mmCIF file of C-alpha atoms in Angstrom:
data_model
loop_
_atom_site.group_PDB
_atom_site.id
_atom_site.type_symbol
_atom_site.label_atom_id
_atom_site.label_comp_id
_atom_site.label_asym_id
_atom_site.label_seq_id
_atom_site.Cartn_x
_atom_site.Cartn_y
_atom_site.Cartn_z
ATOM 1 C CA UNK A 1 44.425 -21.025 -4.472
ATOM 2 C CA UNK A 2 43.946 -18.010 -6.712
ATOM 3 C CA UNK A 3 41.604 -19.988 -8.935
ATOM 4 C CA UNK A 4 39.626 -21.125 -5.897
ATOM 5 C CA UNK A 5 39.376 -17.565 -4.661
ATOM 6 C CA UNK A 6 38.268 -16.372 -8.069
ATOM 7 C CA UNK A 7 35.669 -19.157 -8.285
ATOM 8 C CA UNK A 8 34.385 -18.261 -4.826
ATOM 9 C CA UNK A 9 34.013 -14.663 -5.851
ATOM 10 C CA UNK A 10 32.004 -15.619 -8.933
ATOM 11 C CA UNK A 11 29.747 -17.828 -6.800
ATOM 12 C CA UNK A 12 29.134 -14.998 -4.337
ATOM 13 C CA UNK A 13 28.214 -12.623 -7.175
ATOM 14 C CA UNK A 14 25.976 -15.277 -8.769
ATOM 15 C CA UNK A 15 24.162 -15.955 -5.493
ATOM 16 C CA UNK A 16 23.737 -12.243 -4.927
ATOM 17 C CA UNK A 17 22.160 -11.825 -8.359
ATOM 18 C CA UNK A 18 19.836 -14.782 -7.748
ATOM 19 C CA UNK A 19 18.717 -13.418 -4.380
ATOM 20 C CA UNK A 20 18.174 -10.000 -5.901
ATOM 21 C CA UNK A 21 16.092 -11.529 -8.677
ATOM 22 C CA UNK A 22 13.980 -13.474 -6.176
ATOM 23 C CA UNK A 23 13.519 -10.334 -4.110
ATOM 24 C CA UNK A 24 12.353 -8.375 -7.182
ATOM 25 C CA UNK A 25 9.906 -11.113 -8.176
ATOM 26 C CA UNK A 26 8.518 -11.185 -4.644
ATOM 27 C CA UNK A 27 7.909 -7.445 -4.733
ATOM 28 C CA UNK A 28 4.252 -6.478 -5.333
ATOM 29 C CA UNK A 29 5.318 -3.769 -7.801
ATOM 30 C CA UNK A 30 3.238 -2.726 -10.776
ATOM 31 C CA UNK A 31 5.901 -3.795 -13.290
ATOM 32 C CA UNK A 32 5.674 -2.423 -16.824
ATOM 33 C CA UNK A 33 2.118 -1.181 -16.310
ATOM 34 C CA UNK A 34 1.388 2.272 -14.953
ATOM 35 C CA UNK A 35 -1.435 0.908 -12.814
ATOM 36 C CA UNK A 36 -3.371 -2.189 -11.870
ATOM 37 C CA UNK A 37 -6.989 -2.306 -10.847
ATOM 38 C CA UNK A 38 -9.451 -4.629 -9.158
ATOM 39 C CA UNK A 39 -13.221 -4.557 -8.721
ATOM 40 C CA UNK A 40 -14.844 -5.390 -5.396
ATOM 41 C CA UNK A 41 -18.445 -5.886 -4.352
ATOM 42 C CA UNK A 42 -19.784 -6.921 -0.952
ATOM 43 C CA UNK A 43 -16.228 -7.088 0.359
ATOM 44 C CA UNK A 44 -15.050 -9.616 -2.234
ATOM 45 C CA UNK A 45 -13.030 -9.230 -5.415
ATOM 46 C CA UNK A 46 -15.000 -9.947 -8.602
ATOM 47 C CA UNK A 47 -12.632 -11.188 -11.288
ATOM 48 C CA UNK A 48 -12.709 -9.610 -14.752
ATOM 49 C CA UNK A 49 -12.703 -12.242 -17.517
ATOM 50 C CA UNK A 50 -12.200 -11.393 -21.180
ATOM 51 C CA UNK A 51 -12.777 -7.711 -20.428
ATOM 52 C CA UNK A 52 -16.205 -8.404 -18.934
ATOM 53 C CA UNK A 53 -17.661 -8.672 -15.460
ATOM 54 C CA UNK A 54 -21.085 -9.240 -13.928
ATOM 55 C CA UNK A 55 -22.129 -7.310 -10.833
ATOM 56 C CA UNK A 56 -25.193 -6.958 -8.669
ATOM 57 C CA UNK A 57 -26.888 -3.599 -9.340
ATOM 58 C CA UNK A 58 -25.601 -2.218 -6.069
ATOM 59 C CA UNK A 59 -22.541 -0.468 -4.601
ATOM 60 C CA UNK A 60 -19.136 -1.578 -5.858
ATOM 61 C CA UNK A 61 -15.528 -0.391 -5.513
ATOM 62 C CA UNK A 62 -12.746 0.187 -7.996
ATOM 63 C CA UNK A 63 -9.336 -0.291 -6.400
ATOM 64 C CA UNK A 64 -6.237 1.027 -8.170
ATOM 65 C CA UNK A 65 -2.610 0.118 -7.451
ATOM 66 C CA UNK A 66 0.052 2.750 -8.226
ATOM 67 C CA UNK A 67 3.834 2.749 -7.883
ATOM 68 C CA UNK A 68 3.876 6.538 -7.840
ATOM 69 C CA UNK A 69 1.428 9.459 -7.757
ATOM 70 C CA UNK A 70 -0.428 9.621 -11.065
ATOM 71 C CA UNK A 71 -3.747 10.176 -12.814
ATOM 72 C CA UNK A 72 -6.104 8.116 -14.957
ATOM 73 C CA UNK A 73 -8.690 9.031 -17.565
ATOM 74 C CA UNK A 74 -11.931 7.210 -16.690
ATOM 75 C CA UNK A 75 -14.570 7.052 -19.393
ATOM 76 C CA UNK A 76 -17.904 5.537 -18.329
ATOM 77 C CA UNK A 77 -20.938 5.381 -20.576
ATOM 78 C CA UNK A 78 -23.994 3.302 -21.367
ATOM 79 C CA UNK A 79 -23.194 3.921 -25.047
ATOM 80 C CA UNK A 80 -20.566 1.747 -26.722
ATOM 81 C CA UNK A 81 -19.009 3.905 -29.458
ATOM 82 C CA UNK A 82 -15.949 5.085 -27.510
ATOM 83 C CA UNK A 83 -15.519 1.560 -26.140
ATOM 84 C CA UNK A 84 -15.461 0.167 -29.692
ATOM 85 C CA UNK A 85 -12.823 2.734 -30.713
ATOM 86 C CA UNK A 86 -10.651 1.805 -27.726
ATOM 87 C CA UNK A 87 -10.990 -1.932 -28.393
ATOM 88 C CA UNK A 88 -10.132 -1.364 -32.072
ATOM 89 C CA UNK A 89 -6.845 0.194 -30.948
ATOM 90 C CA UNK A 90 -7.440 3.691 -32.274
ATOM 91 C CA UNK A 91 -4.944 6.229 -30.884
ATOM 92 C CA UNK A 92 -6.397 8.719 -28.424
ATOM 93 C CA UNK A 93 -5.798 11.549 -30.890
ATOM 94 C CA UNK A 94 -8.394 9.936 -33.149
ATOM 95 C CA UNK A 95 -11.001 9.516 -30.401
ATOM 96 C CA UNK A 96 -12.540 12.955 -29.675
ATOM 97 C CA UNK A 97 -14.403 11.634 -26.622
ATOM 98 C CA UNK A 98 -11.075 10.821 -24.897
ATOM 99 C CA UNK A 99 -9.278 14.127 -25.331
ATOM 100 C CA UNK A 100 -9.880 16.127 -22.144
ATOM 101 C CA UNK A 101 -10.548 14.840 -18.627
ATOM 102 C CA UNK A 102 -13.309 16.477 -16.539
ATOM 103 C CA UNK A 103 -12.554 17.733 -13.046
ATOM 104 C CA UNK A 104 -14.332 16.368 -9.976
ATOM 105 C CA UNK A 105 -14.408 17.002 -6.247
ATOM 106 C CA UNK A 106 -11.699 15.618 -4.028
ATOM 107 C CA UNK A 107 -12.334 12.452 -1.975
ATOM 108 C CA UNK A 108 -15.389 11.277 -3.955
ATOM 109 C CA UNK A 109 -18.045 12.683 -1.566
ATOM 110 C CA UNK A 110 -20.964 11.576 -3.778
ATOM 111 C CA UNK A 111 -19.555 8.032 -4.127
ATOM 112 C CA UNK A 112 -20.139 8.189 -7.849
ATOM 113 C CA UNK A 113 -18.765 7.767 -11.334
ATOM 114 C CA UNK A 114 -19.536 10.314 -14.054
ATOM 115 C CA UNK A 115 -21.599 8.927 -16.937
ATOM 116 C CA UNK A 116 -20.811 10.926 -20.059
ATOM 117 C CA UNK A 117 -20.035 9.849 -23.623
ATOM 118 C CA UNK A 118 -18.410 13.117 -24.717
ATOM 119 C CA UNK A 119 -15.439 13.100 -22.301
ATOM 120 C CA UNK A 120 -13.713 11.116 -19.548
ATOM 121 C CA UNK A 121 -13.220 12.034 -15.915
ATOM 122 C CA UNK A 122 -9.735 12.548 -14.511
ATOM 123 C CA UNK A 123 -9.028 10.603 -11.319
ATOM 124 C CA UNK A 124 -5.667 11.469 -9.831
ATOM 125 C CA UNK A 125 -3.596 10.785 -6.751
ATOM 126 C CA UNK A 126 -0.949 13.389 -5.887
ATOM 127 C CA UNK A 127 -0.696 12.681 -2.161
ATOM 128 C CA UNK A 128 -2.939 11.780 0.786
ATOM 129 C CA UNK A 129 -4.335 15.330 0.823
ATOM 130 C CA UNK A 130 -4.899 15.724 -2.932
ATOM 131 C CA UNK A 131 -6.749 12.909 -4.677
ATOM 132 C CA UNK A 132 -10.116 11.924 -6.152
ATOM 133 C CA UNK A 133 -10.578 8.633 -4.346
ATOM 134 C CA UNK A 134 -12.256 7.625 -1.093
ATOM 135 C CA UNK A 135 -8.816 7.104 0.372
ATOM 136 C CA UNK A 136 -5.280 6.100 -0.590
ATOM 137 C CA UNK A 137 -3.126 3.847 1.585
ATOM 138 C CA UNK A 138 0.554 2.963 1.196
ATOM 139 C CA UNK A 139 1.188 -0.791 1.491
ATOM 140 C CA UNK A 140 4.639 -2.259 0.807
ATOM 141 C CA UNK A 141 5.630 0.695 -1.409
ATOM 142 C CA UNK A 142 2.408 0.447 -3.435
ATOM 143 C CA UNK A 143 -0.389 2.996 -3.207
ATOM 144 C CA UNK A 144 -3.865 1.450 -2.979
ATOM 145 C CA UNK A 145 -6.529 3.959 -3.986
ATOM 146 C CA UNK A 146 -10.206 3.012 -3.668
ATOM 147 C CA UNK A 147 -13.174 4.622 -5.372
ATOM 148 C CA UNK A 148 -16.665 3.634 -4.215
ATOM 149 C CA UNK A 149 -19.447 3.744 -6.805
ATOM 150 C CA UNK A 150 -22.944 3.956 -5.326
ATOM 151 C CA UNK A 151 -24.306 6.431 -7.863
ATOM 152 C CA UNK A 152 -24.107 7.348 -11.522
ATOM 153 C CA UNK A 153 -23.378 11.047 -11.884
ATOM 154 C CA UNK A 154 -25.005 12.719 -14.901
ATOM 155 C CA UNK A 155 -22.901 15.802 -14.347
ATOM 156 C CA UNK A 156 -24.399 17.975 -17.114
ATOM 157 C CA UNK A 157 -27.891 17.255 -15.808
ATOM 158 C CA UNK A 158 -26.784 17.747 -12.206
ATOM 159 C CA UNK A 159 -28.385 14.430 -11.327
ATOM 160 C CA UNK A 160 -27.314 11.382 -9.335
ATOM 161 C CA UNK A 161 -28.936 8.030 -10.093
ATOM 162 C CA UNK A 162 -28.401 5.076 -7.775
ATOM 163 C CA UNK A 163 -26.602 2.029 -9.151
ATOM 164 C CA UNK A 164 -29.709 -0.048 -8.327
ATOM 165 C CA UNK A 165 -31.370 1.548 -11.371
ATOM 166 C CA UNK A 166 -28.819 0.033 -13.785
ATOM 167 C CA UNK A 167 -30.396 -2.076 -16.520
ATOM 168 C CA UNK A 168 -28.037 -1.948 -19.508
ATOM 169 C CA UNK A 169 -24.271 -2.651 -19.673
ATOM 170 C CA UNK A 170 -21.815 0.012 -18.512
ATOM 171 C CA UNK A 171 -18.774 0.517 -20.755
ATOM 172 C CA UNK A 172 -15.760 1.442 -18.650
ATOM 173 C CA UNK A 173 -12.432 2.637 -20.059
ATOM 174 C CA UNK A 174 -9.269 3.360 -18.032
ATOM 175 C CA UNK A 175 -6.317 5.111 -19.687
ATOM 176 C CA UNK A 176 -2.946 6.296 -18.418
ATOM 177 C CA UNK A 177 -1.583 9.095 -20.592
ATOM 178 C CA UNK A 178 0.358 12.323 -20.528
ATOM 179 C CA UNK A 179 -0.259 15.566 -22.435
ATOM 180 C CA UNK A 180 2.635 17.788 -23.482
ATOM 181 C CA UNK A 181 1.369 21.361 -23.820
ATOM 182 C CA UNK A 182 4.505 22.442 -25.697
ATOM 183 C CA UNK A 183 4.158 19.860 -28.463
ATOM 184 C CA UNK A 184 0.358 19.541 -28.147
ATOM 185 C CA UNK A 185 0.746 15.763 -28.160
ATOM 186 C CA UNK A 186 -0.795 13.117 -25.936
ATOM 187 C CA UNK A 187 1.302 10.074 -25.077
ATOM 188 C CA UNK A 188 -0.573 6.953 -24.051
ATOM 189 C CA UNK A 189 1.007 4.431 -21.668
ATOM 190 C CA UNK A 190 -1.757 1.973 -20.832
ATOM 191 C CA UNK A 191 -5.416 1.318 -21.642
ATOM 192 C CA UNK A 192 -7.896 -1.051 -20.032
ATOM 193 C CA UNK A 193 -11.528 -1.625 -20.944
ATOM 194 C CA UNK A 194 -14.351 -3.528 -19.266
ATOM 195 C CA UNK A 195 -18.026 -4.149 -19.902
ATOM 196 C CA UNK A 196 -19.982 -4.276 -16.646
ATOM 197 C CA UNK A 197 -23.175 -6.327 -16.945
ATOM 198 C CA UNK A 198 -25.802 -6.428 -14.237
ATOM 199 C CA UNK A 199 -27.324 -9.485 -12.638
ATOM 200 C CA UNK A 200 -31.116 -9.660 -12.764
#
């Protein structure tokens, strides 16, 4: 009887572990990544393949999925040098154009993305009142933050250019990192890179 009871106990523990594992796999969590992202146009997701995507030269959305409040460096340029450095795996400390993120307005009022080779933008989500996205919604413990891009923002020229004017590929880099002011070191957690080509 003792052996049966002991066996039953082991079975209960085993089943509990299996159910817990299934529950974790079913969770839509981010996993080891700091963020996930998707690109939408005309209400439909456009799948990125081999770090490249083709879009109509019109409004599109970048949707980010976060487990927790965080920020992302977003480098967008029609020049490819920084993109090549990122693809080559250079550390951020060796890429001057990725050192400091530029500030933007909250809530993306111009529906734009900054185009600038010398530095990235800093898109963050702290809470529903402090973020640089159109909006951020909590779904099943995951924050979905959407950024609409209808214009290219040449911030140093104080000029917005509509996406419809796009002719050459856009090189887009997304990096999750953290800067320690005490040690003056930047720790990188995740990098993604995409070439956006435009349909004719």
